[in-house]
Each structure stands twice: as structure tokens, then as C-alpha cells.
Amino acid sequence: MDIVVCMKQMPDLQQIRIKDRKPILENVPLVWGDLDKNAIEEAALIKEKVGEAKITVVAKGSDKLQQGILEPLAMGADEAVLLTDPAFEGSDSMGTAKVLAKAIEKIGAYDLVILGEGSTDNYSGLVGSALAELLNLPEITYVRELNVENGKVTAVRNMEESFEVVEANLPVVITVAQEINEPRLPKFMAIRKAGAKPRHEWGPADIGLSADEVGENAASVDMLSNLAPEQDRKNIILEGDLDEKIDALVDALIKEGVLGR
Amino acid sequence: MDFTMSPEQELWKQTVREFADQELEPIARKIDEEWHRIPDEVIDKMADLGIFGITIPEEYGGCAVPGEEMQYAVTTIHELARGELSMSLPVYTLLCIGWSILMVDHATEEAKEEILPKVVTGEWFLGINTTEPGGGSDLANIKTVATKDTGDSWIINGEKAYISGVREATERGGGHATLFLTEPEKGYKGATFAYFPADAPGTSYTTYSDMGRMGLSTGGFVYKDVEIPKKYILGEENKGFYVNMEGFNVARAVVSAACLGGAEKCLEISADYTKQRVLFGRPLLNFEAISFEMVDDRAQLEMLKLMLQKGAWLIDQSRKDKSKVDFREINRTMAMCKCYAPEMGVRVARNGMMYHGGFGYTKDTPLEMSLRGTMSYLVGAEGGYHVMKIIMGRDWFGDEAVPYRGSQVGH
Ligand SMILES: Cc1cc2nc3c(=O)[nH]c(=O)nc-3n(C[C@H](O)[C@H](O)[C@H](O)COP(=O)(O)OP(=O)(O)OC[C@H]3O[C@@H](n4cnc5c(N)ncnc54)[C@H](O)[C@@H]3O)c2cc1C
């Protein structure tokens, strides 16, 4: 079985500081998105179960990937495709999906393509679906449980208010939810071996695209501003004894729409 | 010159940090106060990650990167110590992975094959056993002795004191690298170093009620006609003192790493607290009496870290090629680290308690736990604070600086 996992590095959200409502991204280390780690973990679990499988990670990003890719390789990926060419920078979600689709087509063999349901920084959740469309594959989103058997997948989808069980034939694109698994910490020996696993670096030409078909040049969405929501405290101080204060608090929360009636 | 970590070292550091955050921090207080032991599941998880094999070659089941063992050992202990501030688990681990190095370098093939694979799996504990009731600082005057030599083994009588892991080695299996006399009339030049299995018949132990690091036992061993097979020798007969000293350098590195990791975490806890604690209308951190002290501490920890990295690197280089490194430089560097690391650890924890005020004196912060745990390394283990100064003095001034050797008035 051939499994492709798409992963992205992003600034460590825990370390981003906000100044004038703008995130300061300089010198913030890059980490893998939590859901991306769920994606590679799921691939590794499937491989452990079915035995014969090859996992290829495809990652688009900066040259920091050279270092960062060690982690998914240590978690179980067999090979990596890095799309670090500066021409890819500034892609919108559709552009990213296009580049990933071309890279996956070049890889050629893919029974399962696994992604996170969204990236934990922008969380547009578009890439998985766009990718499925471009590859002309069925897609199952928000997967919290996955079972692969006899050329088929059975998946439990998290629909928030309910769970949905669906089935599809391979090949299929899967986007995973955080509950699907607990990503492993790589073992020391796996880290040691990861460095020797094959890596390929592909630029636009390698995947049959020209420079103006990718990155900022091809983006149809422009990010105009990226601001943290304004948070203001109302500084309401409730007076009275405990019972009065509780009543006043409940009233205030209802008025704010925090509590229903 | 290059101070960057390799991608592998970087990822390993991140891995151990995540492990410590997820698995250790939530249970540190329980280890210290309730369980008084490190849970087996935690040791199993650590073994599964490869932590206990980090200094042991693959042929014995380990996963050591040849030539980088100490760099990895120091990083590992540093990160574990951030998560388990009582120091119980960092010390347990540093003893195992530190004394494994000495085994790798000096044990017989038979002993290595028997012992090391069991250390890797976390099944066995490995520790160090030099101190005696008659004085730990004055190691050359130990009394534990081989009263008989049968050819294949020694018959040992004597007593050891303040030994970490007496209970763990006895209950789990494993043992301690032990210093004893084979030719008592020659003093330390008649001392031999060997692995003593904790379950060797005739061995018994008692434990002390300690001030801190309550998850790891400290106690004494008594040896009554205990037979120790010679296959357990470390190095050569009557050369044990020197082998022991070599082991101390490794141990001092990982001990310093444990103090450093704990101190770093205490400082972060203090930074978080002083940022949000408002007094006199502003955050406590806004007062320079507080922030200056904290930046001093931070800068000094950074200096310690660099020196420790150098020390670890020196040991790695010397294990690859002894002729390339001056043994005295290792000695000096490690003594300097081991002298100041516990002192800084205790100070940073104490300072943190001060910033926390009354809250800092409670067990709702882990600072007091860190202080109690780190104090053990100021007092002792691989030479206490003063003994490090003796080593540093001797290195600089020569025997003049050694009270029992230099020119004393009236001699
Ligand atoms: C928690 C804990 C765990 C330990 N674990 C181990 C272990 O696993 N294995 C092991 O072998 N030992 C272990 N030790 C023992 C430790 O190494 C000794 O406590 C230490 O070497 C000091 O020896 P001592 O306690 O006999 O003190 P002493 O040697 O009696 O020293 C008393 C004091 O005098 C100071 N001093 C000594 N000589 C001089 C001098 N010439 N000039 C100035 N000051 C001096 C010392 O620094 C110390 O402060 C442990 C100790 C503790 C507290």
C-alpha cells in the first residue's frame, strides 16, 4: 500500500507574541501542526497494521524543512518530498493544493492521501478538499476513526453533533481530526535512522509547473490584514452578598448572550 | 568551532522535552510525596523511547551514537530534569546512563553482555557505591575490603553509606559500581573497582529518611562475606581509584545537567509568576531588584550550559581518542560544572521561592521540591561542593593546594 501524507510547518503558536494586534512571527521556531502529526501517526499505524506499506511525506514550506522533516521521518515515514523552492512562497490554499496534487501525481503510487482537517494556524480547511478534487479522488473529512481493509476504507466522521460512518474504495483522500490518535514521540533509534531516509527536493519545473503558475503569482486570494481579535475587559464588579452576586452574575451572562435562557 | 546541534540532537531534545512535559511534570509531586518511587510504567516508557540505551552501543541492545554519547546524555538529563523537579527520576536515570559508560569502557565482555542489555530495557538499575560511613570526601581512606581472594572471586566485607538506589537495585535487579580494597596496606593504590550485584548473598541494606528527591532511595549497604566474581571487575586490580575517578567525570557532567535543567525550569516558573503578580500597582517583574536577579541567574545558567556542553564534548572526544584530549582539562571542566551547578540550582529555586512569597513556601509550587532535591548535589555525590574546590585548586596550584599533600607548617 502506498500512503502519502501532506504536512506543513508553522510558527509555534505558543511562542507568538501579539503587538498592536499583529502577530510577531520573527524568530518564532517552526513546528509541525498538531493535526499534521495526527496524519503521519495514522499513516504509521496503518503501516504497522497492514505490514507492507510505503509512507511518503509531502511538505511545502521554507528551507527549515530540511531540519524539520526529520521528525515525520522518525515517526514512521519512509521517504520525503520537500517543496522548498522560493517560487512556491505566498500560495493561497488552492495554490498549495495544486502544488501538492502535482507532486503526488509525480510520486505516482497513492492509495491513501492523508492530511489534517485544517492547519492549526490558518485553519481554512480547504487544502484537503481542493486536493481531492484536483486528483479526482473521493474525500472523507473530519475522520476520527479509520480502518483500511481489502482495498476499502471505513471511516467514522466527527460531525460535532453526531458521528457518521462512511465507506470508500481506495484510493481516497482522508482528512483527520485530532481525536483519531495520539501522535507518538519518535524513539531514539528511529531518529538516528531517519537522517538516512531518502529525500527529494522538487521545484516547480520538477512537477510540471512554471514559476508563474505557483506561489504568490498564482494566488487568487490576497491577505489584506491579519489581526488578533480585540479583547476588552468590561471590569464589572458585582456588589452584595454571595447569593445576590450569583444572581447578578447569571443575569449579566444572559444579557451578554453567554448563557441561554 | 561550532555550537549548533545536529538535526538529530535537536529532535531528540524536543522529544525528551515533550515526554517530560506530558509524562513527568504531572506526576513529579506524587513521586516525591505519595509514591516515594518512580512508577514502573514511566521507566518502561523511557526505556521504550531509548533513554536508557543512549550511552550503550547497539551490540548490547543500546542505541548510542558513537562519539556523541555524552552530548546526548547531557541533553537527555537536562530535559528530564525540567519535568521532574524532585530530582528523583533525573538522578535515577543519570546514574544508569552515566555508569553505563564506565561499564562500556572498563567491564569485561561477559559482564557487559550480562548487565548492559538489562539496563537498556529499564529492568535493572545501575549506580555508584563509593561513600563509606568513615567519610565520603576522603575516598582514599575507604575500608571495605576483599578479605579473601579465591582466584575467581573476592570475598568482601565492609559497609557503604549514602548510596542512591539501594532499594531500587535490590528490588528491580542490577547493582552498583563499587570501590573496595584489594591490597589494604597500599591505601588507594590498593583499591579495585567492580560491579556488585545488589542481590549477592550476604548483602543487606538500610535506607535513610531524606530531605528530598523522595522517589529514589538513599541508604547503606552492609557486606558480610559477600562473594563477588572477578568477571565483574572494572579496569584492573588495584587501579580502581583511577577508573572510579574517570567515572566521576562522566557522572559530574550528567549531575550538572540535572541541576541545570531543574534550575532552568524554576526560573521559567518564576518568570511566569512575576509577570502576572501585581504589587504596588505593577507586575513584580517590573521591579529591577527582581528582574536583575533573574537575568543574572539566567545568564549564569547559560554560561553553565556552555561549559557543560564543552565538558561533554571533551569526554566524547577522549573516548574516541584518548591522546587527543588532556585528561586534566576534563577533570577541571567537570569539577567547575559540578561545583557551581548544584549551587546555582539551589539558589535559583530559593530565589524563585522568594518571588512567590508565602505561596513559594507552600507545596502548591514545585520550587521547594526542587530546592530539597538539588540540595543533595551540593552536599555530596561524586564529590561535594568543597571537594570540587580541592580538585580545582590542585589543578591550578598543584599539590600545594591539597591539605593532605602540600607543604604543611611544622612538617
Ligand atoms: C542524597 C545523596 C545521595 C548520594 N548518593 C551516593 C551514591 O549513589 N554513591 C555514593 O558513593 N555516594 C553517594 N552519596 C554520598 C556523597 O557522595 C557524600 O555524602 C559526599 O561525598 C560527602 O561525604 P560525607 O557525607 O561523608 O561528608 P564528609 O566527607 O564527612 O564531609 C563533610 C563536609 O566537609 C566538607 N569537606 C570535606 N573535606 C573537606 C576539605 N578538605 N576542605 C573543606 N571542606 C571539606 C564536605 O564538603 C562536607 O561539606 C550521596 C549523598 C547524598 C546526600
PDB file of C-alpha atoms in Angstrom, chain B residues 116-364:
ATOM      1  CA  LEU B 116      24.001  -3.731  29.826  1.00  0.00           C
ATOM      2  CA  PRO B 117      21.035  -5.194  27.906  1.00  0.00           C
ATOM      3  CA  LYS B 118      19.049  -5.216  31.154  1.00  0.00           C
ATOM      4  CA  VAL B 119      19.890  -1.585  31.808  1.00  0.00           C
ATOM      5  CA  VAL B 120      18.717  -0.685  28.309  1.00  0.00           C
ATOM      6  CA  THR B 121      15.291  -2.224  28.866  1.00  0.00           C
ATOM      7  CA  GLY B 122      14.924  -0.359  32.153  1.00  0.00           C
ATOM      8  CA  GLU B 123      14.729  -3.633  34.029  1.00  0.00           C
ATOM      9  CA  TRP B 124      17.930  -3.132  36.026  1.00  0.00           C
ATOM     10  CA  PHE B 125      19.271  -0.177  37.935  1.00  0.00           C
ATOM     11  CA  LEU B 126      22.933   0.775  37.827  1.00  0.00           C
ATOM     12  CA  GLY B 127      24.528   3.021  40.435  1.00  0.00           C
ATOM     13  CA  ILE B 128      27.728   4.051  42.174  1.00  0.00           C
ATOM     14  CA  ASN B 129      28.921   2.843  45.519  1.00  0.00           C
ATOM     15  CA  THR B 130      31.965   4.560  46.934  1.00  0.00           C
ATOM     16  CA  THR B 131      30.996   6.541  50.026  1.00  0.00           C
ATOM     17  CA  GLU B 132      31.511   4.954  53.431  1.00  0.00           C
ATOM     18  CA  PRO B 133      30.410   5.934  56.915  1.00  0.00           C
ATOM     19  CA  GLY B 134      34.017   6.927  57.598  1.00  0.00           C
ATOM     20  CA  GLY B 135      33.828   9.835  55.163  1.00  0.00           C
ATOM     21  CA  GLY B 136      32.784  10.332  51.584  1.00  0.00           C
ATOM     22  CA  SER B 137      35.066  13.210  50.754  1.00  0.00           C
ATOM     23  CA  ASP B 138      38.157  11.317  51.770  1.00  0.00           C
ATOM     24  CA  LEU B 139      37.686   8.456  49.357  1.00  0.00           C
ATOM     25  CA  ALA B 140      41.274   7.314  49.581  1.00  0.00           C
ATOM     26  CA  ASN B 141      40.517   6.115  53.094  1.00  0.00           C
ATOM     27  CA  ILE B 142      37.786   3.609  52.387  1.00  0.00           C
ATOM     28  CA  LYS B 143      37.668   0.430  54.474  1.00  0.00           C
ATOM     29  CA  THR B 144      35.542  -2.028  52.519  1.00  0.00           C
ATOM     30  CA  VAL B 145      37.926  -4.831  51.715  1.00  0.00           C
ATOM     31  CA  ALA B 146      38.387  -8.109  49.929  1.00  0.00           C
ATOM     32  CA  THR B 147      39.230 -10.297  52.899  1.00  0.00           C
ATOM     33  CA  LYS B 148      39.913 -13.272  50.694  1.00  0.00           C
ATOM     34  CA  ASP B 149      40.819 -13.913  47.088  1.00  0.00           C
ATOM     35  CA  THR B 150      39.623 -17.299  45.833  1.00  0.00           C
ATOM     36  CA  GLY B 151      41.163 -16.840  42.410  1.00  0.00           C
ATOM     37  CA  ASP B 152      37.849 -16.436  40.632  1.00  0.00           C
ATOM     38  CA  SER B 153      36.270 -14.125  43.128  1.00  0.00           C
ATOM     39  CA  TRP B 154      36.735 -11.836  46.100  1.00  0.00           C
ATOM     40  CA  ILE B 155      35.112 -12.232  49.491  1.00  0.00           C
ATOM     41  CA  ILE B 156      34.010  -8.761  50.528  1.00  0.00           C
ATOM     42  CA  ASN B 157      33.416  -7.275  53.959  1.00  0.00           C
ATOM     43  CA  GLY B 158      32.567  -3.717  54.757  1.00  0.00           C
ATOM     44  CA  GLU B 159      29.988  -1.007  54.688  1.00  0.00           C
ATOM     45  CA  LYS B 160      28.852   1.741  52.326  1.00  0.00           C
ATOM     46  CA  ALA B 161      26.774   4.792  53.179  1.00  0.00           C
ATOM     47  CA  TYR B 162      24.506   7.338  51.449  1.00  0.00           C
ATOM     48  CA  ILE B 163      24.196   5.241  48.344  1.00  0.00           C
ATOM     49  CA  SER B 164      21.500   6.145  45.837  1.00  0.00           C
ATOM     50  CA  GLY B 165      19.287   3.360  44.615  1.00  0.00           C
ATOM     51  CA  VAL B 166      19.968   0.699  47.259  1.00  0.00           C
ATOM     52  CA  ARG B 167      16.302  -0.292  47.277  1.00  0.00           C
ATOM     53  CA  GLU B 168      15.841   0.045  43.516  1.00  0.00           C
ATOM     54  CA  ALA B 169      18.825  -2.175  42.716  1.00  0.00           C
ATOM     55  CA  THR B 170      17.707  -4.757  45.251  1.00  0.00           C
ATOM     56  CA  GLU B 171      14.066  -4.821  44.160  1.00  0.00           C
ATOM     57  CA  ARG B 172      14.424  -4.379  40.403  1.00  0.00           C
ATOM     58  CA  GLY B 173      17.774  -6.046  39.911  1.00  0.00           C
ATOM     59  CA  GLY B 174      21.082  -4.534  38.932  1.00  0.00           C
ATOM     60  CA  GLY B 175      23.790  -3.226  41.165  1.00  0.00           C
ATOM     61  CA  HIS B 176      26.472  -0.663  41.833  1.00  0.00           C
ATOM     62  CA  ALA B 177      29.980   0.075  40.652  1.00  0.00           C
ATOM     63  CA  THR B 178      31.822  -0.309  43.950  1.00  0.00           C
ATOM     64  CA  LEU B 179      35.191   0.779  45.248  1.00  0.00           C
ATOM     65  CA  PHE B 180      36.953  -1.558  47.702  1.00  0.00           C
ATOM     66  CA  LEU B 181      40.441  -2.519  48.784  1.00  0.00           C
ATOM     67  CA  THR B 182      42.297  -5.484  47.406  1.00  0.00           C
ATOM     68  CA  GLU B 183      45.655  -4.532  48.925  1.00  0.00           C
ATOM     69  CA  PRO B 184      44.687  -2.514  52.001  1.00  0.00           C
ATOM     70  CA  GLU B 185      48.243  -1.728  53.012  1.00  0.00           C
ATOM     71  CA  LYS B 186      48.678   0.288  49.811  1.00  0.00           C
ATOM     72  CA  GLY B 187      45.758   2.581  50.541  1.00  0.00           C
ATOM     73  CA  TYR B 188      44.019   3.964  47.494  1.00  0.00           C
ATOM     74  CA  LYS B 189      46.716   2.399  45.329  1.00  0.00           C
ATOM     75  CA  GLY B 190      45.378  -0.938  46.502  1.00  0.00           C
ATOM     76  CA  ALA B 191      41.770  -0.163  45.625  1.00  0.00           C
ATOM     77  CA  THR B 192      39.789  -2.017  42.983  1.00  0.00           C
ATOM     78  CA  PHE B 193      36.565  -1.058  41.267  1.00  0.00           C
ATOM     79  CA  ALA B 194      33.939  -3.666  40.408  1.00  0.00           C
ATOM     80  CA  TYR B 195      30.252  -4.145  39.787  1.00  0.00           C
ATOM     81  CA  PHE B 196      28.469  -5.555  42.830  1.00  0.00           C
ATOM     82  CA  PRO B 197      25.077  -7.129  42.114  1.00  0.00           C
ATOM     83  CA  ALA B 198      22.722  -5.900  44.810  1.00  0.00           C
ATOM     84  CA  ASP B 199      21.411  -9.420  45.331  1.00  0.00           C
ATOM     85  CA  ALA B 200      24.798 -11.010  46.037  1.00  0.00           C
ATOM     86  CA  PRO B 201      24.240 -13.214  49.137  1.00  0.00           C
ATOM     87  CA  GLY B 202      25.485 -11.543  52.310  1.00  0.00           C
ATOM     88  CA  THR B 203      24.465  -8.073  51.113  1.00  0.00           C
ATOM     89  CA  SER B 204      21.903  -6.147  53.130  1.00  0.00           C
ATOM     90  CA  TYR B 205      20.740  -2.567  53.035  1.00  0.00           C
ATOM     91  CA  THR B 206      19.080   0.081  55.139  1.00  0.00           C
ATOM     92  CA  THR B 207      17.523   3.309  53.925  1.00  0.00           C
ATOM     93  CA  TYR B 208      17.607   6.826  55.327  1.00  0.00           C
ATOM     94  CA  SER B 209      14.795   9.281  55.675  1.00  0.00           C
ATOM     95  CA  ASP B 210      15.946  12.035  53.325  1.00  0.00           C
ATOM     96  CA  MET B 211      15.159  15.693  52.925  1.00  0.00           C
ATOM     97  CA  GLY B 212      14.331  15.459  49.242  1.00  0.00           C
ATOM     98  CA  ARG B 213      14.219  13.505  45.959  1.00  0.00           C
ATOM     99  CA  MET B 214      11.948  11.159  47.804  1.00  0.00           C
ATOM    100  CA  GLY B 215      11.241   8.962  44.807  1.00  0.00           C
ATOM    101  CA  LEU B 216      14.713   7.465  44.876  1.00  0.00           C
ATOM    102  CA  SER B 217      16.099   5.683  47.909  1.00  0.00           C
ATOM    103  CA  THR B 218      19.352   6.558  49.631  1.00  0.00           C
ATOM    104  CA  GLY B 219      20.805   4.044  52.009  1.00  0.00           C
ATOM    105  CA  GLY B 220      23.697   1.973  53.207  1.00  0.00           C
ATOM    106  CA  PHE B 221      24.945  -1.446  52.173  1.00  0.00           C
ATOM    107  CA  VAL B 222      26.491  -3.891  54.579  1.00  0.00           C
ATOM    108  CA  TYR B 223      28.669  -6.668  53.135  1.00  0.00           C
ATOM    109  CA  LYS B 224      29.253  -9.797  55.197  1.00  0.00           C
ATOM    110  CA  ASP B 225      31.399 -12.324  53.361  1.00  0.00           C
ATOM    111  CA  VAL B 226      29.873 -11.396  50.045  1.00  0.00           C
ATOM    112  CA  GLU B 227      31.334 -13.265  47.097  1.00  0.00           C
ATOM    113  CA  ILE B 228      31.905 -11.068  44.064  1.00  0.00           C
ATOM    114  CA  PRO B 229      33.075 -12.874  40.915  1.00  0.00           C
ATOM    115  CA  LYS B 230      36.106 -11.281  39.293  1.00  0.00           C
ATOM    116  CA  LYS B 231      34.332 -11.122  35.969  1.00  0.00           C
ATOM    117  CA  TYR B 232      32.717  -8.001  37.407  1.00  0.00           C
ATOM    118  CA  ILE B 233      35.967  -6.064  37.648  1.00  0.00           C
ATOM    119  CA  LEU B 234      36.067  -2.601  36.120  1.00  0.00           C
ATOM    120  CA  GLY B 235      39.506  -1.888  34.758  1.00  0.00           C
ATOM    121  CA  GLU B 236      42.382  -3.595  36.545  1.00  0.00           C
ATOM    122  CA  GLU B 237      43.009  -4.801  40.061  1.00  0.00           C
ATOM    123  CA  ASN B 238      44.494  -2.098  42.306  1.00  0.00           C
ATOM    124  CA  LYS B 239      43.793   0.549  39.673  1.00  0.00           C
ATOM    125  CA  GLY B 240      40.230   1.057  40.815  1.00  0.00           C
ATOM    126  CA  PHE B 241      40.713   4.529  42.197  1.00  0.00           C
ATOM    127  CA  TYR B 242      41.607   5.907  38.769  1.00  0.00           C
ATOM    128  CA  VAL B 243      38.795   4.093  36.998  1.00  0.00           C
ATOM    129  CA  ASN B 244      36.421   5.442  39.613  1.00  0.00           C
ATOM    130  CA  MET B 245      37.681   8.987  39.023  1.00  0.00           C
ATOM    131  CA  GLU B 246      37.119   8.615  35.301  1.00  0.00           C
ATOM    132  CA  GLY B 247      33.555   7.585  36.037  1.00  0.00           C
ATOM    133  CA  PHE B 248      33.131  10.603  38.296  1.00  0.00           C
ATOM    134  CA  ASN B 249      33.853  12.936  35.401  1.00  0.00           C
ATOM    135  CA  VAL B 250      31.023  11.409  33.405  1.00  0.00           C
ATOM    136  CA  ALA B 251      28.782  11.478  36.458  1.00  0.00           C
ATOM    137  CA  ARG B 252      29.632  15.112  37.192  1.00  0.00           C
ATOM    138  CA  ALA B 253      28.523  16.043  33.704  1.00  0.00           C
ATOM    139  CA  VAL B 254      25.105  14.426  33.992  1.00  0.00           C
ATOM    140  CA  VAL B 255      24.657  15.619  37.569  1.00  0.00           C
ATOM    141  CA  SER B 256      25.337  19.165  36.417  1.00  0.00           C
ATOM    142  CA  ALA B 257      22.853  18.680  33.597  1.00  0.00           C
ATOM    143  CA  ALA B 258      20.182  17.645  36.105  1.00  0.00           C
ATOM    144  CA  CYS B 259      20.819  20.739  38.236  1.00  0.00           C
ATOM    145  CA  LEU B 260      20.807  22.930  35.144  1.00  0.00           C
ATOM    146  CA  GLY B 261      17.521  21.560  33.831  1.00  0.00           C
ATOM    147  CA  GLY B 262      15.804  21.954  37.181  1.00  0.00           C
ATOM    148  CA  ALA B 263      17.106  25.484  37.641  1.00  0.00           C
ATOM    149  CA  GLU B 264      16.037  26.475  34.153  1.00  0.00           C
ATOM    150  CA  LYS B 265      12.517  25.287  34.860  1.00  0.00           C
ATOM    151  CA  CYS B 266      12.390  27.053  38.236  1.00  0.00           C
ATOM    152  CA  LEU B 267      13.437  30.262  36.559  1.00  0.00           C
ATOM    153  CA  GLU B 268      10.695  29.913  33.937  1.00  0.00           C
ATOM    154  CA  ILE B 269       8.134  29.301  36.669  1.00  0.00           C
ATOM    155  CA  SER B 270       9.367  32.447  38.404  1.00  0.00           C
ATOM    156  CA  ALA B 271       9.222  34.492  35.199  1.00  0.00           C
ATOM    157  CA  ASP B 272       5.618  33.448  34.601  1.00  0.00           C
ATOM    158  CA  TYR B 273       4.657  34.291  38.149  1.00  0.00           C
ATOM    159  CA  THR B 274       6.413  37.630  38.486  1.00  0.00           C
ATOM    160  CA  LYS B 275       4.913  38.776  35.175  1.00  0.00           C
ATOM    161  CA  GLN B 276       1.402  38.393  36.472  1.00  0.00           C
ATOM    162  CA  ARG B 277       1.797  39.118  40.193  1.00  0.00           C
ATOM    163  CA  VAL B 278       0.824  42.750  40.667  1.00  0.00           C
ATOM    164  CA  LEU B 279       2.157  44.628  43.693  1.00  0.00           C
ATOM    165  CA  PHE B 280       2.368  48.369  44.237  1.00  0.00           C
ATOM    166  CA  GLY B 281       0.367  48.758  41.045  1.00  0.00           C
ATOM    167  CA  ARG B 282       2.682  46.920  38.685  1.00  0.00           C
ATOM    168  CA  PRO B 283       3.933  43.455  37.880  1.00  0.00           C
ATOM    169  CA  LEU B 284       6.567  42.225  40.285  1.00  0.00           C
ATOM    170  CA  LEU B 285       8.886  41.654  37.330  1.00  0.00           C
ATOM    171  CA  ASN B 286       8.798  45.401  36.807  1.00  0.00           C
ATOM    172  CA  PHE B 287      10.957  45.905  39.886  1.00  0.00           C
ATOM    173  CA  GLU B 288      14.593  45.723  38.998  1.00  0.00           C
ATOM    174  CA  ALA B 289      15.523  44.130  42.306  1.00  0.00           C
ATOM    175  CA  ILE B 290      13.619  41.160  40.939  1.00  0.00           C
ATOM    176  CA  SER B 291      14.348  41.305  37.223  1.00  0.00           C
ATOM    177  CA  PHE B 292      18.076  41.973  37.670  1.00  0.00           C
ATOM    178  CA  GLU B 293      18.408  38.936  39.867  1.00  0.00           C
ATOM    179  CA  MET B 294      16.519  36.844  37.355  1.00  0.00           C
ATOM    180  CA  VAL B 295      18.607  37.960  34.385  1.00  0.00           C
ATOM    181  CA  ASP B 296      21.744  37.274  36.420  1.00  0.00           C
ATOM    182  CA  ASP B 297      20.525  33.773  37.112  1.00  0.00           C
ATOM    183  CA  ARG B 298      19.587  33.236  33.508  1.00  0.00           C
ATOM    184  CA  ALA B 299      22.947  34.436  32.228  1.00  0.00           C
ATOM    185  CA  GLN B 300      24.797  32.223  34.669  1.00  0.00           C
ATOM    186  CA  LEU B 301      22.753  29.186  33.715  1.00  0.00           C
ATOM    187  CA  GLU B 302      23.589  29.881  30.101  1.00  0.00           C
ATOM    188  CA  MET B 303      27.289  30.002  30.974  1.00  0.00           C
ATOM    189  CA  LEU B 304      26.962  26.738  32.825  1.00  0.00           C
ATOM    190  CA  LYS B 305      25.230  25.195  29.840  1.00  0.00           C
ATOM    191  CA  LEU B 306      28.041  26.164  27.523  1.00  0.00           C
ATOM    192  CA  MET B 307      30.692  24.860  29.842  1.00  0.00           C
ATOM    193  CA  LEU B 308      28.796  21.652  30.292  1.00  0.00           C
ATOM    194  CA  GLN B 309      28.476  21.214  26.549  1.00  0.00           C
ATOM    195  CA  LYS B 310      32.201  21.671  26.290  1.00  0.00           C
ATOM    196  CA  GLY B 311      32.817  19.132  29.046  1.00  0.00           C
ATOM    197  CA  ALA B 312      30.526  16.582  27.435  1.00  0.00           C
ATOM    198  CA  TRP B 313      32.209  17.144  24.110  1.00  0.00           C
ATOM    199  CA  LEU B 314      35.655  16.732  25.682  1.00  0.00           C
ATOM    200  CA  ILE B 315      34.676  13.390  27.192  1.00  0.00           C
ATOM    201  CA  ASP B 316      33.249  12.247  23.859  1.00  0.00           C
ATOM    202  CA  GLN B 317      36.477  13.238  22.115  1.00  0.00           C
ATOM    203  CA  SER B 318      38.641  11.481  24.673  1.00  0.00           C
ATOM    204  CA  ARG B 319      36.618   8.292  24.387  1.00  0.00           C
ATOM    205  CA  LYS B 320      37.228   8.358  20.642  1.00  0.00           C
ATOM    206  CA  ASP B 321      40.941   9.031  21.028  1.00  0.00           C
ATOM    207  CA  LYS B 322      42.492   9.432  24.456  1.00  0.00           C
ATOM    208  CA  SER B 323      45.631  11.033  23.069  1.00  0.00           C
ATOM    209  CA  LYS B 324      43.686  13.973  21.654  1.00  0.00           C
ATOM    210  CA  VAL B 325      42.417  15.313  24.962  1.00  0.00           C
ATOM    211  CA  ASP B 326      44.223  16.335  28.115  1.00  0.00           C
ATOM    212  CA  PHE B 327      42.604  14.346  30.919  1.00  0.00           C
ATOM    213  CA  ARG B 328      43.253  17.253  33.272  1.00  0.00           C
ATOM    214  CA  GLU B 329      41.157  19.538  31.133  1.00  0.00           C
ATOM    215  CA  ILE B 330      38.238  17.151  31.509  1.00  0.00           C
ATOM    216  CA  ASN B 331      38.842  16.972  35.256  1.00  0.00           C
ATOM    217  CA  ARG B 332      38.960  20.711  35.608  1.00  0.00           C
ATOM    218  CA  THR B 333      35.956  21.403  33.418  1.00  0.00           C
ATOM    219  CA  MET B 334      33.789  18.835  35.137  1.00  0.00           C
ATOM    220  CA  ALA B 335      34.819  19.957  38.624  1.00  0.00           C
ATOM    221  CA  MET B 336      33.898  23.532  37.733  1.00  0.00           C
ATOM    222  CA  CYS B 337      30.496  22.440  36.438  1.00  0.00           C
ATOM    223  CA  LYS B 338      29.754  20.169  39.387  1.00  0.00           C
ATOM    224  CA  CYS B 339      30.888  22.842  41.822  1.00  0.00           C
ATOM    225  CA  TYR B 340      28.515  25.528  40.575  1.00  0.00           C
ATOM    226  CA  ALA B 341      25.606  23.639  39.036  1.00  0.00           C
ATOM    227  CA  PRO B 342      24.020  22.476  42.327  1.00  0.00           C
ATOM    228  CA  GLU B 343      24.815  25.792  43.938  1.00  0.00           C
ATOM    229  CA  MET B 344      23.013  27.598  41.139  1.00  0.00           C
ATOM    230  CA  GLY B 345      20.159  25.129  41.220  1.00  0.00           C
ATOM    231  CA  VAL B 346      19.587  25.691  44.915  1.00  0.00           C
ATOM    232  CA  ARG B 347      19.923  29.442  44.538  1.00  0.00           C
ATOM    233  CA  VAL B 348      17.534  29.746  41.615  1.00  0.00           C
ATOM    234  CA  ALA B 349      14.926  27.652  43.430  1.00  0.00           C
ATOM    235  CA  ARG B 350      15.366  29.700  46.583  1.00  0.00           C
ATOM    236  CA  ASN B 351      15.145  32.987  44.668  1.00  0.00           C
ATOM    237  CA  GLY B 352      12.012  31.701  42.988  1.00  0.00           C
ATOM    238  CA  MET B 353      10.500  30.901  46.375  1.00  0.00           C
ATOM    239  CA  MET B 354      11.209  34.466  47.434  1.00  0.00           C
ATOM    240  CA  TYR B 355       9.430  35.921  44.393  1.00  0.00           C
ATOM    241  CA  HIS B 356       6.449  33.721  45.152  1.00  0.00           C
ATOM    242  CA  GLY B 357       6.286  34.970  48.740  1.00  0.00           C
ATOM    243  CA  GLY B 358       4.095  32.874  51.002  1.00  0.00           C
ATOM    244  CA  PHE B 359       2.927  30.907  48.001  1.00  0.00           C
ATOM    245  CA  GLY B 360       6.537  29.899  47.378  1.00  0.00           C
ATOM    246  CA  TYR B 361       6.741  28.342  50.823  1.00  0.00           C
ATOM    247  CA  THR B 362       3.781  26.085  50.067  1.00  0.00           C
ATOM    248  CA  LYS B 363       3.778  22.825  48.185  1.00  0.00           C
ATOM    249  CA  ASP B 364       1.492  24.364  45.564  1.00  0.00           C
TER     250      ASP B 364
END
